[in-house]
Coordinates of C-alpha atoms in Angstrom, one line a residue:
Chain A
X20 CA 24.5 -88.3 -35.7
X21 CA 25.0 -84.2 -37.0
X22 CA 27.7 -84.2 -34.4
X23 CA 29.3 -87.6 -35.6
X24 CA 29.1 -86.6 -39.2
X25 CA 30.9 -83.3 -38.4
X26 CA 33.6 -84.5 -36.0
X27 CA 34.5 -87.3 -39.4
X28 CA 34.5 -83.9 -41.4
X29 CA 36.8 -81.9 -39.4
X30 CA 39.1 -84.8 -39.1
X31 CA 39.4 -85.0 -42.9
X32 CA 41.1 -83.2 -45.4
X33 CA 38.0 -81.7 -46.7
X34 CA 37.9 -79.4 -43.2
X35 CA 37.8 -75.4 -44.2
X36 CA 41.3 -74.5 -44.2
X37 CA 42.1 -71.1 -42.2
X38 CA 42.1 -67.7 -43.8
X39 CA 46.0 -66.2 -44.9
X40 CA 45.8 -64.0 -41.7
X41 CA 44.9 -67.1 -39.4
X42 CA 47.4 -69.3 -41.1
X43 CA 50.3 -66.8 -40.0
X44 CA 49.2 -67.1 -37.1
X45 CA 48.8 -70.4 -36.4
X46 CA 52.3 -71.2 -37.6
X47 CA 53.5 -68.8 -35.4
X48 CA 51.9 -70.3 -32.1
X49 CA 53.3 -73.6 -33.6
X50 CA 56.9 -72.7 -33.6
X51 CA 56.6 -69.9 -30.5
X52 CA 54.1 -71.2 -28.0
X53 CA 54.4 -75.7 -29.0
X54 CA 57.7 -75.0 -30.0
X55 CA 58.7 -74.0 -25.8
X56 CA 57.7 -77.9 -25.4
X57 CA 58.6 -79.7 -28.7
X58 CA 61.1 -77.3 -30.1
X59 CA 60.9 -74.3 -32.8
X60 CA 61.9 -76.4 -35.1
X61 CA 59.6 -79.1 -34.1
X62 CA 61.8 -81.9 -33.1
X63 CA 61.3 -82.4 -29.6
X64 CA 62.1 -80.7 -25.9
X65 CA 60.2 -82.1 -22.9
X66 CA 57.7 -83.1 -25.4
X67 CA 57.9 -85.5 -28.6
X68 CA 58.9 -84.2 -32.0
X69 CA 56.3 -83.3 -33.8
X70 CA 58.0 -84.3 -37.3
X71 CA 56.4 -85.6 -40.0
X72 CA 58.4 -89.2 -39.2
X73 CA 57.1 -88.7 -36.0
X74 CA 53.5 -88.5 -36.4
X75 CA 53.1 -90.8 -39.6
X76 CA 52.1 -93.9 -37.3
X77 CA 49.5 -91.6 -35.4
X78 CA 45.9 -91.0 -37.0
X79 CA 45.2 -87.9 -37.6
X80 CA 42.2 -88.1 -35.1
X81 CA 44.2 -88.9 -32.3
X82 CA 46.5 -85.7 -32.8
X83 CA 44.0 -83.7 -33.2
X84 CA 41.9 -84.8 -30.3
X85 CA 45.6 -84.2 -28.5
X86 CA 45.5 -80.5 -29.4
X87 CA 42.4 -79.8 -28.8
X88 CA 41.6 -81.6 -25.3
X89 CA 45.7 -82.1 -24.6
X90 CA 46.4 -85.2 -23.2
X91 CA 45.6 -84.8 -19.0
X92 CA 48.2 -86.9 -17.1
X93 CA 51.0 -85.4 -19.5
X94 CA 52.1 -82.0 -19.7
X95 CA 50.0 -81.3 -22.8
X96 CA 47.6 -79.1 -22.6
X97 CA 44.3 -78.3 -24.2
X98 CA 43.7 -75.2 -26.8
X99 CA 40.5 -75.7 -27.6
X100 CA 40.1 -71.8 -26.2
X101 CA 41.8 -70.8 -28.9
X102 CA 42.2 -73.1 -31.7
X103 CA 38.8 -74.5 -33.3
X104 CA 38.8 -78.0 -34.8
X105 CA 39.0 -77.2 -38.6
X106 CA 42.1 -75.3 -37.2
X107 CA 43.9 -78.3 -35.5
X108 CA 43.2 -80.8 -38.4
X109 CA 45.1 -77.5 -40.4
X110 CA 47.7 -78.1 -38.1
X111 CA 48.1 -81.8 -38.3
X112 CA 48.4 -81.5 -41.8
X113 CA 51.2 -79.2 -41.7
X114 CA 52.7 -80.9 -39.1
X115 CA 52.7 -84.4 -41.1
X116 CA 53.5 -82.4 -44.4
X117 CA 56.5 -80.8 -41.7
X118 CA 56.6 -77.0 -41.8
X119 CA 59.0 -75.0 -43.9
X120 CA 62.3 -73.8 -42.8
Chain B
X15 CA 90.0 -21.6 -45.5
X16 CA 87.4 -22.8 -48.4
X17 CA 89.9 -24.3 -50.4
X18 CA 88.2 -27.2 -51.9
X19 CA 89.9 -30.8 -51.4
X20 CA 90.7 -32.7 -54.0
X21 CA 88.7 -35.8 -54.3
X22 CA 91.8 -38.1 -54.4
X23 CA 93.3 -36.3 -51.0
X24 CA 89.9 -36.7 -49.4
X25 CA 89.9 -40.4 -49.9
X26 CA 92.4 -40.7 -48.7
X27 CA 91.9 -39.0 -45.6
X28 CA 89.1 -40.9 -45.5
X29 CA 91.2 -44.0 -45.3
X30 CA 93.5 -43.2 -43.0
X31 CA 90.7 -42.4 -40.7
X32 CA 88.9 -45.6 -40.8
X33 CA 92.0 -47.0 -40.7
X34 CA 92.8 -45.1 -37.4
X35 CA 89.2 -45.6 -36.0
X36 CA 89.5 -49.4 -36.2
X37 CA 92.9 -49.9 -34.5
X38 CA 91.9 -47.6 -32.2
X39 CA 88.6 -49.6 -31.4
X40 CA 91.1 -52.8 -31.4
X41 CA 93.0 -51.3 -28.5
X42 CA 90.5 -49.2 -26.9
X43 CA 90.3 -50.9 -23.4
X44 CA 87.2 -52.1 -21.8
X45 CA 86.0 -54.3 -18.7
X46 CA 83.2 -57.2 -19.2
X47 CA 81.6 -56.5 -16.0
X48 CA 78.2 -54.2 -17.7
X49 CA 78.3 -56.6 -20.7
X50 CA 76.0 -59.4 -21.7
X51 CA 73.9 -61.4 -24.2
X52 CA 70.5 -61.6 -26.0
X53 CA 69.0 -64.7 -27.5
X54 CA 67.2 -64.1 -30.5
X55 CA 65.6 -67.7 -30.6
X56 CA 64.2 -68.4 -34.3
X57 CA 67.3 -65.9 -36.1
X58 CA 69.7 -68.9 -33.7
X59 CA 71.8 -65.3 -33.3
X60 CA 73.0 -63.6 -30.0
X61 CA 73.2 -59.7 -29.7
X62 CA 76.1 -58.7 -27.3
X63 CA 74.7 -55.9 -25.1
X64 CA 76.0 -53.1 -22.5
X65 CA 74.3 -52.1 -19.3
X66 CA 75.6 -48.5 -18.8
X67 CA 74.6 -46.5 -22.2
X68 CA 71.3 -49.8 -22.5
X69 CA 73.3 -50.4 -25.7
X70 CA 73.6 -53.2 -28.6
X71 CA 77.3 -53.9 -29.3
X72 CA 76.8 -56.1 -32.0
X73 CA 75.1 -60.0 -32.9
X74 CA 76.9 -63.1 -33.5
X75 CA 74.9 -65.8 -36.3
X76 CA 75.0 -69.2 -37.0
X77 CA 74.3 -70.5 -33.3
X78 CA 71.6 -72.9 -34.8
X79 CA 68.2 -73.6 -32.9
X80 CA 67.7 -71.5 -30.1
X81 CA 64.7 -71.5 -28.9
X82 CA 64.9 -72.1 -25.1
X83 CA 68.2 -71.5 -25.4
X84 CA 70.4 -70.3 -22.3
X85 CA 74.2 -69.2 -21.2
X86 CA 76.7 -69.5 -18.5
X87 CA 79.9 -66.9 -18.8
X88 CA 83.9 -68.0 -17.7
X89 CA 84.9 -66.7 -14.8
X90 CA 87.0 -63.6 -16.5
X91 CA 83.6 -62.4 -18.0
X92 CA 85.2 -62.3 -21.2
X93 CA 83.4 -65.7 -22.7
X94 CA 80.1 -67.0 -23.1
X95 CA 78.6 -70.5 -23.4
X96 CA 75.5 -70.5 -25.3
X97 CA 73.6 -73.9 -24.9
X98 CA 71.6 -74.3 -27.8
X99 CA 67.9 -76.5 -28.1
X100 CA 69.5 -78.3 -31.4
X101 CA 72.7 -79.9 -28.5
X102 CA 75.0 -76.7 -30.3
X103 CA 77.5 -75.5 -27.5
X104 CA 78.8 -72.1 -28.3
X105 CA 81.7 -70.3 -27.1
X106 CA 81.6 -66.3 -27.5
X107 CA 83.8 -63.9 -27.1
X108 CA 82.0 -60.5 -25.8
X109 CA 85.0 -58.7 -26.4
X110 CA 85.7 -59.0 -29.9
X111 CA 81.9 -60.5 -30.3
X112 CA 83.3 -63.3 -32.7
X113 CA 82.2 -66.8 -32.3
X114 CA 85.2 -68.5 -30.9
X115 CA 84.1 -72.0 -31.5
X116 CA 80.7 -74.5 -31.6
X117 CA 80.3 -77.5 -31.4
X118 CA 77.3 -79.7 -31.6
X119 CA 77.2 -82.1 -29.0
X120 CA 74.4 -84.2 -28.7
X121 CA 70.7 -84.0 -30.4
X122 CA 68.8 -82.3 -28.4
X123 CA 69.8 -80.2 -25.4
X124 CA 68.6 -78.1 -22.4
X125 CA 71.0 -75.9 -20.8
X126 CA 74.0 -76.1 -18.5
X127 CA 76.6 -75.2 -16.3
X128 CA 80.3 -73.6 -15.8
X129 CA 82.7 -75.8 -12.8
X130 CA 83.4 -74.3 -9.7
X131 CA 86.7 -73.6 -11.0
X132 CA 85.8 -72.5 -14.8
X133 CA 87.5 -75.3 -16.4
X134 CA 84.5 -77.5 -17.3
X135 CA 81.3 -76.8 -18.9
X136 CA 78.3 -79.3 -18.3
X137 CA 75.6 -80.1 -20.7
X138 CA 72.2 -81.5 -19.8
X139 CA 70.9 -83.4 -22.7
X140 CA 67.3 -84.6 -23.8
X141 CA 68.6 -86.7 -26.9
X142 CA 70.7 -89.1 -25.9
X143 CA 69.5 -88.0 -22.2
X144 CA 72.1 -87.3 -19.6
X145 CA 75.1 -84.8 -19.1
X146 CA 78.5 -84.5 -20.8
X147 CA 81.5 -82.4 -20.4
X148 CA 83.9 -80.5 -22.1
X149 CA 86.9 -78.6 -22.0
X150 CA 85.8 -74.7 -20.9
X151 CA 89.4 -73.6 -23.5
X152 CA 88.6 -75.6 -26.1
X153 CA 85.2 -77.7 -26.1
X154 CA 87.0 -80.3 -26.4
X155 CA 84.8 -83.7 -24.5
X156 CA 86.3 -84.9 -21.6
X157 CA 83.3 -87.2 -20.6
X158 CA 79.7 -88.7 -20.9
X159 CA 77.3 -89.3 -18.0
X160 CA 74.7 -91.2 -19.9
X161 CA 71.3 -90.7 -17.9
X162 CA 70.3 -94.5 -17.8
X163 CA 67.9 -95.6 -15.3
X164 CA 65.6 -98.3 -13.9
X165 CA 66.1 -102.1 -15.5
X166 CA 65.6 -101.4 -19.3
X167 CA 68.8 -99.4 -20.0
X168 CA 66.4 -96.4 -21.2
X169 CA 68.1 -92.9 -21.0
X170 CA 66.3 -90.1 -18.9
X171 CA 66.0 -86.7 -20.2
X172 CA 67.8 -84.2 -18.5
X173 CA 67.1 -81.2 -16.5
X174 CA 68.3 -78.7 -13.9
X175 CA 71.8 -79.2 -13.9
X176 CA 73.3 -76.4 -11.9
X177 CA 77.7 -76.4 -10.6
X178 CA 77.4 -76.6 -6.7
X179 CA 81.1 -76.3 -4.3
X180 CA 83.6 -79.2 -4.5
X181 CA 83.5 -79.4 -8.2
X182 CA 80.3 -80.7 -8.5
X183 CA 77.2 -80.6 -11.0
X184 CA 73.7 -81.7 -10.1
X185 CA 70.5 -82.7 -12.1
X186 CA 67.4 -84.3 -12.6
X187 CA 66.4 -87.0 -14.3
X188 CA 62.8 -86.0 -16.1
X189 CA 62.1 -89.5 -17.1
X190 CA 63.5 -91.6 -14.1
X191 CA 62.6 -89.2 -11.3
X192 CA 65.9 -89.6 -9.7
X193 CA 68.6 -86.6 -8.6
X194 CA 72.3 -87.2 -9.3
X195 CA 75.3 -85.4 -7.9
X196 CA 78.5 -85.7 -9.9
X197 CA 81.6 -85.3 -8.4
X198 CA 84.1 -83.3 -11.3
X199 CA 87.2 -83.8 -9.1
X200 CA 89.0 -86.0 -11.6
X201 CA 86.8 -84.9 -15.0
X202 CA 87.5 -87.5 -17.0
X203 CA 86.3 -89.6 -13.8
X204 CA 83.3 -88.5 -12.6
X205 CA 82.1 -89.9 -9.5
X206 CA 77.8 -90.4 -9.4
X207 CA 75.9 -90.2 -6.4
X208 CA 72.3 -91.0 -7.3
X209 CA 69.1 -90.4 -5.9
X210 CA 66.0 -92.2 -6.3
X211 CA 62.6 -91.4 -6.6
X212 CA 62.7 -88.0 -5.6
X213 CA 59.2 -87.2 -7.2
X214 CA 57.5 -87.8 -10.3
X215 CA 58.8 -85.7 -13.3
X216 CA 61.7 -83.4 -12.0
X217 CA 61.5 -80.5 -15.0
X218 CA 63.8 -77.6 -13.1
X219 CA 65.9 -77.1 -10.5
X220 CA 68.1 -74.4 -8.3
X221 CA 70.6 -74.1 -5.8
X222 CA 70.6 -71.6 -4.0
X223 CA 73.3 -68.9 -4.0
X224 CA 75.4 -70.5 -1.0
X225 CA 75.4 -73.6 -3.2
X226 CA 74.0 -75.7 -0.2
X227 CA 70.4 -76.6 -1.2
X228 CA 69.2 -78.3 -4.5
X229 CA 65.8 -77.9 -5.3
X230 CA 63.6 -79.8 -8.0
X231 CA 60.1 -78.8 -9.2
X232 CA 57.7 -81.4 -9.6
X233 CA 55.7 -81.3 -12.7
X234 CA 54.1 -84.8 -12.4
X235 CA 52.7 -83.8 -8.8
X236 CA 52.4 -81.0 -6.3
X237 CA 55.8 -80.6 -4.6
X238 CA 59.5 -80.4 -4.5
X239 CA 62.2 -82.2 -3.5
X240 CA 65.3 -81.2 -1.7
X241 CA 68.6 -82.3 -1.4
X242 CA 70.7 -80.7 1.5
X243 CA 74.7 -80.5 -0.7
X244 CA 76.0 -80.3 2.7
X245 CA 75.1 -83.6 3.7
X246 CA 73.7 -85.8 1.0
X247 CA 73.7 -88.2 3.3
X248 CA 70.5 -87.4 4.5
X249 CA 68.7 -87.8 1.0
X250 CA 65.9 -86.2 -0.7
X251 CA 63.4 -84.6 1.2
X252 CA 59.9 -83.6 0.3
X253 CA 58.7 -79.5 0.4
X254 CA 55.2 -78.6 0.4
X255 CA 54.0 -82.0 -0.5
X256 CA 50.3 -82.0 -1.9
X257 CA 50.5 -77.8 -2.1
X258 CA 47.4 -78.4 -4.5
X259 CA 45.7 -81.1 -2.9
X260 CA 41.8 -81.2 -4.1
X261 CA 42.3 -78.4 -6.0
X262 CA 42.0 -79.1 -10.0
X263 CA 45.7 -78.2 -11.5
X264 CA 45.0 -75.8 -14.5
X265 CA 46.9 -76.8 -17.7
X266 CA 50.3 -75.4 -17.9
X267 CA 50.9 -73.4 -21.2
X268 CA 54.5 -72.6 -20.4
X269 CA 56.6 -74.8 -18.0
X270 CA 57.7 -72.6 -14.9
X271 CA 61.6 -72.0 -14.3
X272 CA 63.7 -72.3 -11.0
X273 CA 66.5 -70.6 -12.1
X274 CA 66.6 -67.0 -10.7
X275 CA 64.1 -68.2 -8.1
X276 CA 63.8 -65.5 -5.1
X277 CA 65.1 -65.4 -2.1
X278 CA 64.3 -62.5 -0.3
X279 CA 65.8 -61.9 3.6
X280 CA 63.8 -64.7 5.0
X281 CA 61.5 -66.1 2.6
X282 CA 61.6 -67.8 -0.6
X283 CA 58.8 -66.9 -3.7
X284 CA 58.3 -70.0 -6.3
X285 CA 56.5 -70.5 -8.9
X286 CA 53.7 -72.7 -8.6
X287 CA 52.6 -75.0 -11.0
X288 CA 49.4 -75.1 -13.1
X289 CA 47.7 -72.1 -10.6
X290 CA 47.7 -68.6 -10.9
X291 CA 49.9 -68.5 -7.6
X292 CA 53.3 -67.6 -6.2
X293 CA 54.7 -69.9 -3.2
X294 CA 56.5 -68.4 -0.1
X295 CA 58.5 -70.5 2.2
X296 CA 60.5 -70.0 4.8
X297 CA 63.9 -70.1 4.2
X298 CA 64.9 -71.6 6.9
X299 CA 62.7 -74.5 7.2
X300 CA 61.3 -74.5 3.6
X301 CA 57.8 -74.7 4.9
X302 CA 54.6 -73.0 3.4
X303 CA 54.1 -69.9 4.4
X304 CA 51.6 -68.1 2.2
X305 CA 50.8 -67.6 -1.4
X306 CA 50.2 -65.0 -3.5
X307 CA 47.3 -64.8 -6.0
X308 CA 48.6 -63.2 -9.3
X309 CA 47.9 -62.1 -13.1
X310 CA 48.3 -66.1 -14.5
X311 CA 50.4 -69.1 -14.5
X312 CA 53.7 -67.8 -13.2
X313 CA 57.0 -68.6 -15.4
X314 CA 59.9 -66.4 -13.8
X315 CA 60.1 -65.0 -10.0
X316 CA 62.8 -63.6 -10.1
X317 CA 64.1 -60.9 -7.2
X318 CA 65.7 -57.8 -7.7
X319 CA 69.0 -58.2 -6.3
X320 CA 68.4 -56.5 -2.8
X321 CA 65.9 -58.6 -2.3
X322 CA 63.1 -55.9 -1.8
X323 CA 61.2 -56.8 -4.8
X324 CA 59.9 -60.3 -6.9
X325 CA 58.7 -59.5 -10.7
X326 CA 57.2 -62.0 -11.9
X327 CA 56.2 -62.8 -15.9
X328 CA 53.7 -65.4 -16.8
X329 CA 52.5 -68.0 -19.9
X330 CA 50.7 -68.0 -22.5
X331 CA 48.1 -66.0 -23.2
X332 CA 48.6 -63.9 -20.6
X333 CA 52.2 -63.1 -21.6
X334 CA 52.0 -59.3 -21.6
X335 CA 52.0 -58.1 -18.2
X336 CA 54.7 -58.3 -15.4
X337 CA 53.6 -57.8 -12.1
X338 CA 56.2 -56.5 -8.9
X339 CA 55.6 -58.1 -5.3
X340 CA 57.0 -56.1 -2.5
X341 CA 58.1 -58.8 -0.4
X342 CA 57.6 -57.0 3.3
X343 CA 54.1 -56.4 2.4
X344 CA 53.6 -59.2 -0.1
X345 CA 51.4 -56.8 -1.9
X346 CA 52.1 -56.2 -5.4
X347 CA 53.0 -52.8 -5.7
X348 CA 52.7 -52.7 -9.8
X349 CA 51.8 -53.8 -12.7
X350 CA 53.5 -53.1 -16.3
X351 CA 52.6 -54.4 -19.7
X352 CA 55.5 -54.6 -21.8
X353 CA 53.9 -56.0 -24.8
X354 CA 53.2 -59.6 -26.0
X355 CA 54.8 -62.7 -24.9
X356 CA 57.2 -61.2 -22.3
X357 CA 59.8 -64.1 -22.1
X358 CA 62.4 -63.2 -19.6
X359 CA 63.8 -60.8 -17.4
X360 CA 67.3 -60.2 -16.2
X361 CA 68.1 -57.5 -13.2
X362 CA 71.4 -55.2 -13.6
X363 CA 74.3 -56.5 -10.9
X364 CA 72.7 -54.4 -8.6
X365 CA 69.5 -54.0 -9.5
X366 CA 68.8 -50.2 -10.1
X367 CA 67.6 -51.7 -13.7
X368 CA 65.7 -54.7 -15.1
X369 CA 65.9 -55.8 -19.2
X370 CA 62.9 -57.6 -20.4
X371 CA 62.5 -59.4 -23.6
X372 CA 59.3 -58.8 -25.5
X373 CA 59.1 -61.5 -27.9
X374 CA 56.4 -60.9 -30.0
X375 CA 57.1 -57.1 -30.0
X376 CA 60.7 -57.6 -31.1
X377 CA 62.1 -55.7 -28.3
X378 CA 64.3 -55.7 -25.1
X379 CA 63.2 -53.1 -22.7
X380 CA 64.9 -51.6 -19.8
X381 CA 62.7 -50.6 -17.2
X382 CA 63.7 -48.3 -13.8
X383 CA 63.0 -50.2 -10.7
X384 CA 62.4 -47.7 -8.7
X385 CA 60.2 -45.6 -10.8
X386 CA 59.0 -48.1 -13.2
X387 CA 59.7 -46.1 -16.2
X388 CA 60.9 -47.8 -19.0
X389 CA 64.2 -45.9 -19.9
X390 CA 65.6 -47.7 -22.6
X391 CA 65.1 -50.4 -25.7
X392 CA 67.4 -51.8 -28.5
X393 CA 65.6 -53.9 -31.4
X394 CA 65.9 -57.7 -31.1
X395 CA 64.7 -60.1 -33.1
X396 CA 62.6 -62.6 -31.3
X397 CA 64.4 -62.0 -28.4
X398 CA 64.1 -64.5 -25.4
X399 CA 66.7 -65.3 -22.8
X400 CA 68.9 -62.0 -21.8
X401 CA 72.0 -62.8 -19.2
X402 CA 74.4 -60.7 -18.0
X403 CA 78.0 -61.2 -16.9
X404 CA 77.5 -61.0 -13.0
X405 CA 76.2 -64.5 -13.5
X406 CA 79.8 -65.2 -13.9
X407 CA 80.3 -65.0 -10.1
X408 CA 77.5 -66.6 -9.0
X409 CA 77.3 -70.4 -7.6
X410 CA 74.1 -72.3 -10.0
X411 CA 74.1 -69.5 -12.7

């Protein structure tokens, strides 16, 4: 029930956003490390655009489930080794707010 | 001899020397054979680089998205064709490092290829998937190979595409799983050959340097399929089918590249996909051989051009560190960390140096291959892809 009641939190927007350093950081591996799959710019290589267009249809549960466990039959892979949950649903929400220039 | 100058007379000394300097840069010749380019991927600029003083001539801006970005060069050397992610086709000119002309040609590209005979550049295109082609002088489009597979009209994304002999290009369709062969004779005409279900999810491709065998990784299963140029007739065939079987594929943080795959006397190294592994066939049969545990998920094997060495970078996170096979022993023989997120590495004509891009470190270093030493490094920003003019004279680069 904890675990339940946590998972609902870190898929909201009331999840603990990451610290200034962190956030670099995380954009960084967005545009470098995602962005050899779905492009630095975030519309699409191999893999789908992650713009906010994109990802409007998609709950924000489902995305972050994709980042954190990736989605196995697809080349997506998981980064839950080095991106904790209140991170990803971070990420989402830039992603769906699409990231600055 | 102290008479002091006037400031007026030393201005214009001044002048006439700048003036001097430049036209005697304009006329100063030079050869394109120890030239060649750096991507900086996020700045979407290009730094035009020289292989005997490991120097930066210059940077070209304004090429747009370029992050996976790659280049083919016209046959003179003098020209470069930079393929941009955001479908921007760029034509440079290394010698007076100007952007000649770009063009944005489709929405979403990948990479692509130079004819046999340097009059045609190729495009493989995610968005709208499939291939066009354009005029090598003037980028002008001569014609569109739309990808479209299978009974729903959908496009395939494109990958691989490489020039082969006889004027041709040949890819991989990602989505359909298919290889097609495109006969250039007549380019406003192409001629398709198509091959179907060569394996699932094609994502590179080479052909190796005689320009008689396409290969195609597999991402969607262990394997590769091969397509002998010399006799098509004969159709795809499958190379170390299952080479993972029962073992659990690790997730793959970085997908692998073909192009400046190793061949090396009589064996071939590869990387393998999703395992901390590099494959060696036999070249002449393309059957297993042996593999080679290394540092993490491989992403370039690339040999030094005599063939006596394979370096080898690998994905995310373990980014930093290149490791060097000696391919008689199949031993590796060393171990360097450039620094983080080490993206690609291109070998000097013939191969005394190699340049590596350190992305994260905002570097290109030039190491000695003999010694190991790194001898030389020019500033970059975010610098991935570096290729160098040989590529000019080489079949599928």
């Amino acid at each position: 029930m904890l675990a339940a009641v946590l998972v609902l939190a870190a898929s909201t927007a009331g999840a603990a956003p990451p610290g200034g350093d962190r956030q670099a950081a995380l954009l960084y591996l967005l545009r470098q490390d995602c962005g050899s799959c779905h492009g630095a710019t975030m519309g699409g290589g191999l893999a789908p655009p992650l713009l906010p267009h994109s990802l409007a249809e998609t709950p924000d549960d489902a995305l972050i489930a994709a980042i954190l466990d990736g989605r196995p039959g697809t080349p997506m892979p998981p980064w839950r080794f080095e991106i904790s949950p209140d991170e990803a649903a971070w990420m989402v929400r830039q992603l769906k707010g699409g990231l600055a220039e | 001899m102290t008479r002091a100058i006037k400031p007026a007379r030393l201005l214009v000394a001044l002048l006439f020397l700048v003036v001097a300097a430049g036209a005697a840069g304009a006329e100063e010749l030079r050869g394109t054979g120890d030239l060649g380019i750096v991507i900086e991927r996020t700045a979407g600029a290009v730094q035009i680089i020289e292989t005997s003083g490991r120097t930066s001539l210059g940077r070209i801006e304004g090429l747009g998205d370029l992050s996976h970005a790659s280049a083919v060069f016209s046959r003179d050397g003098r020209y470069a064709f930079v393929f941009g992610r955001d479908g921007g086709l760029s034509k440079l000119d290394l010698l007076t490092r100007r952007l000649v002309k770009r063009v944005v040609q489709a929405g979403n590209s990948i990479g692509g290829a130079i004819s046999q005979d340097g009059s045609l550049i190729a495009v493989s295109n995610y968005e709208p998937g499939g291939v066009r082609l354009f005029d090598a002088e003037t980028l002008a489009p001569v014609a569109d190979i739309p990808a479209v597979y299978g009974a729903t009209g959908a496009r395939s994304k494109v990958v691989g595409l490489v020039d082969a002999p006889g004027n041709r290009f040949v890819f991989s369709l990602y989505d359909a799983g298919e290889i097609w062969i495109a006969d250039v004779a007549q380019p406003d005409k192409p001629v398709i050959t198509k091959f179907a279900e060569i394996g699932l999810q094609p994502y590179d491709a080479l052909v190796t340097p005689d320009g008689r065998t396409y290969i195609a990784g597999l991402f969607g299963e262990d394997g590769l399929a091969m397509l002998d140029l010399w006799r098509p007739e004969a159709g795809v065939r499958r190379l170390l089918d299952g080479y993972g079987r029962g073992e659990e594929k690790l997730p793959v943080y970085k997908m692998p590249h073909l192009e400046g795959w190793a061949r090396a006397g009589d064996r071939i190294f590869l990387p393998a996909v999703g395992r901390h592994e590099l494959l060696v066939l036999d070249a002449k049969t393309f059957t297993e051989i042996g593999r080679i545990p290394v540092h993490g998920q491989p992403v370039f094997a690339i040999a030094r051009p005599d063939g006596r060495q394979v370096w080898v970078n690998f994905a995310h996170p373990l980014n930093d560190t290149v490791q060097i096979i000696d391919t008689q022993s199949l031993e590796i023989v060393q171990a360097i960390q450039p620094g983080k997120a080490v993206m690609h590495l291109e070998f000097t004509p013939r191969g005394e140096n190699v340049w590596i891009s350190v992305r994260d470190a905002d570097r290109v270093d030039v190491y000695d291959t003999d010694s190991f030493a790194r001898i030389g490094s020019i500033p970059a920003d975010k610098p991935s892809g570096i290729f160098l003019t040989a590529r000019a004279n080489r079949i599928g680069l």
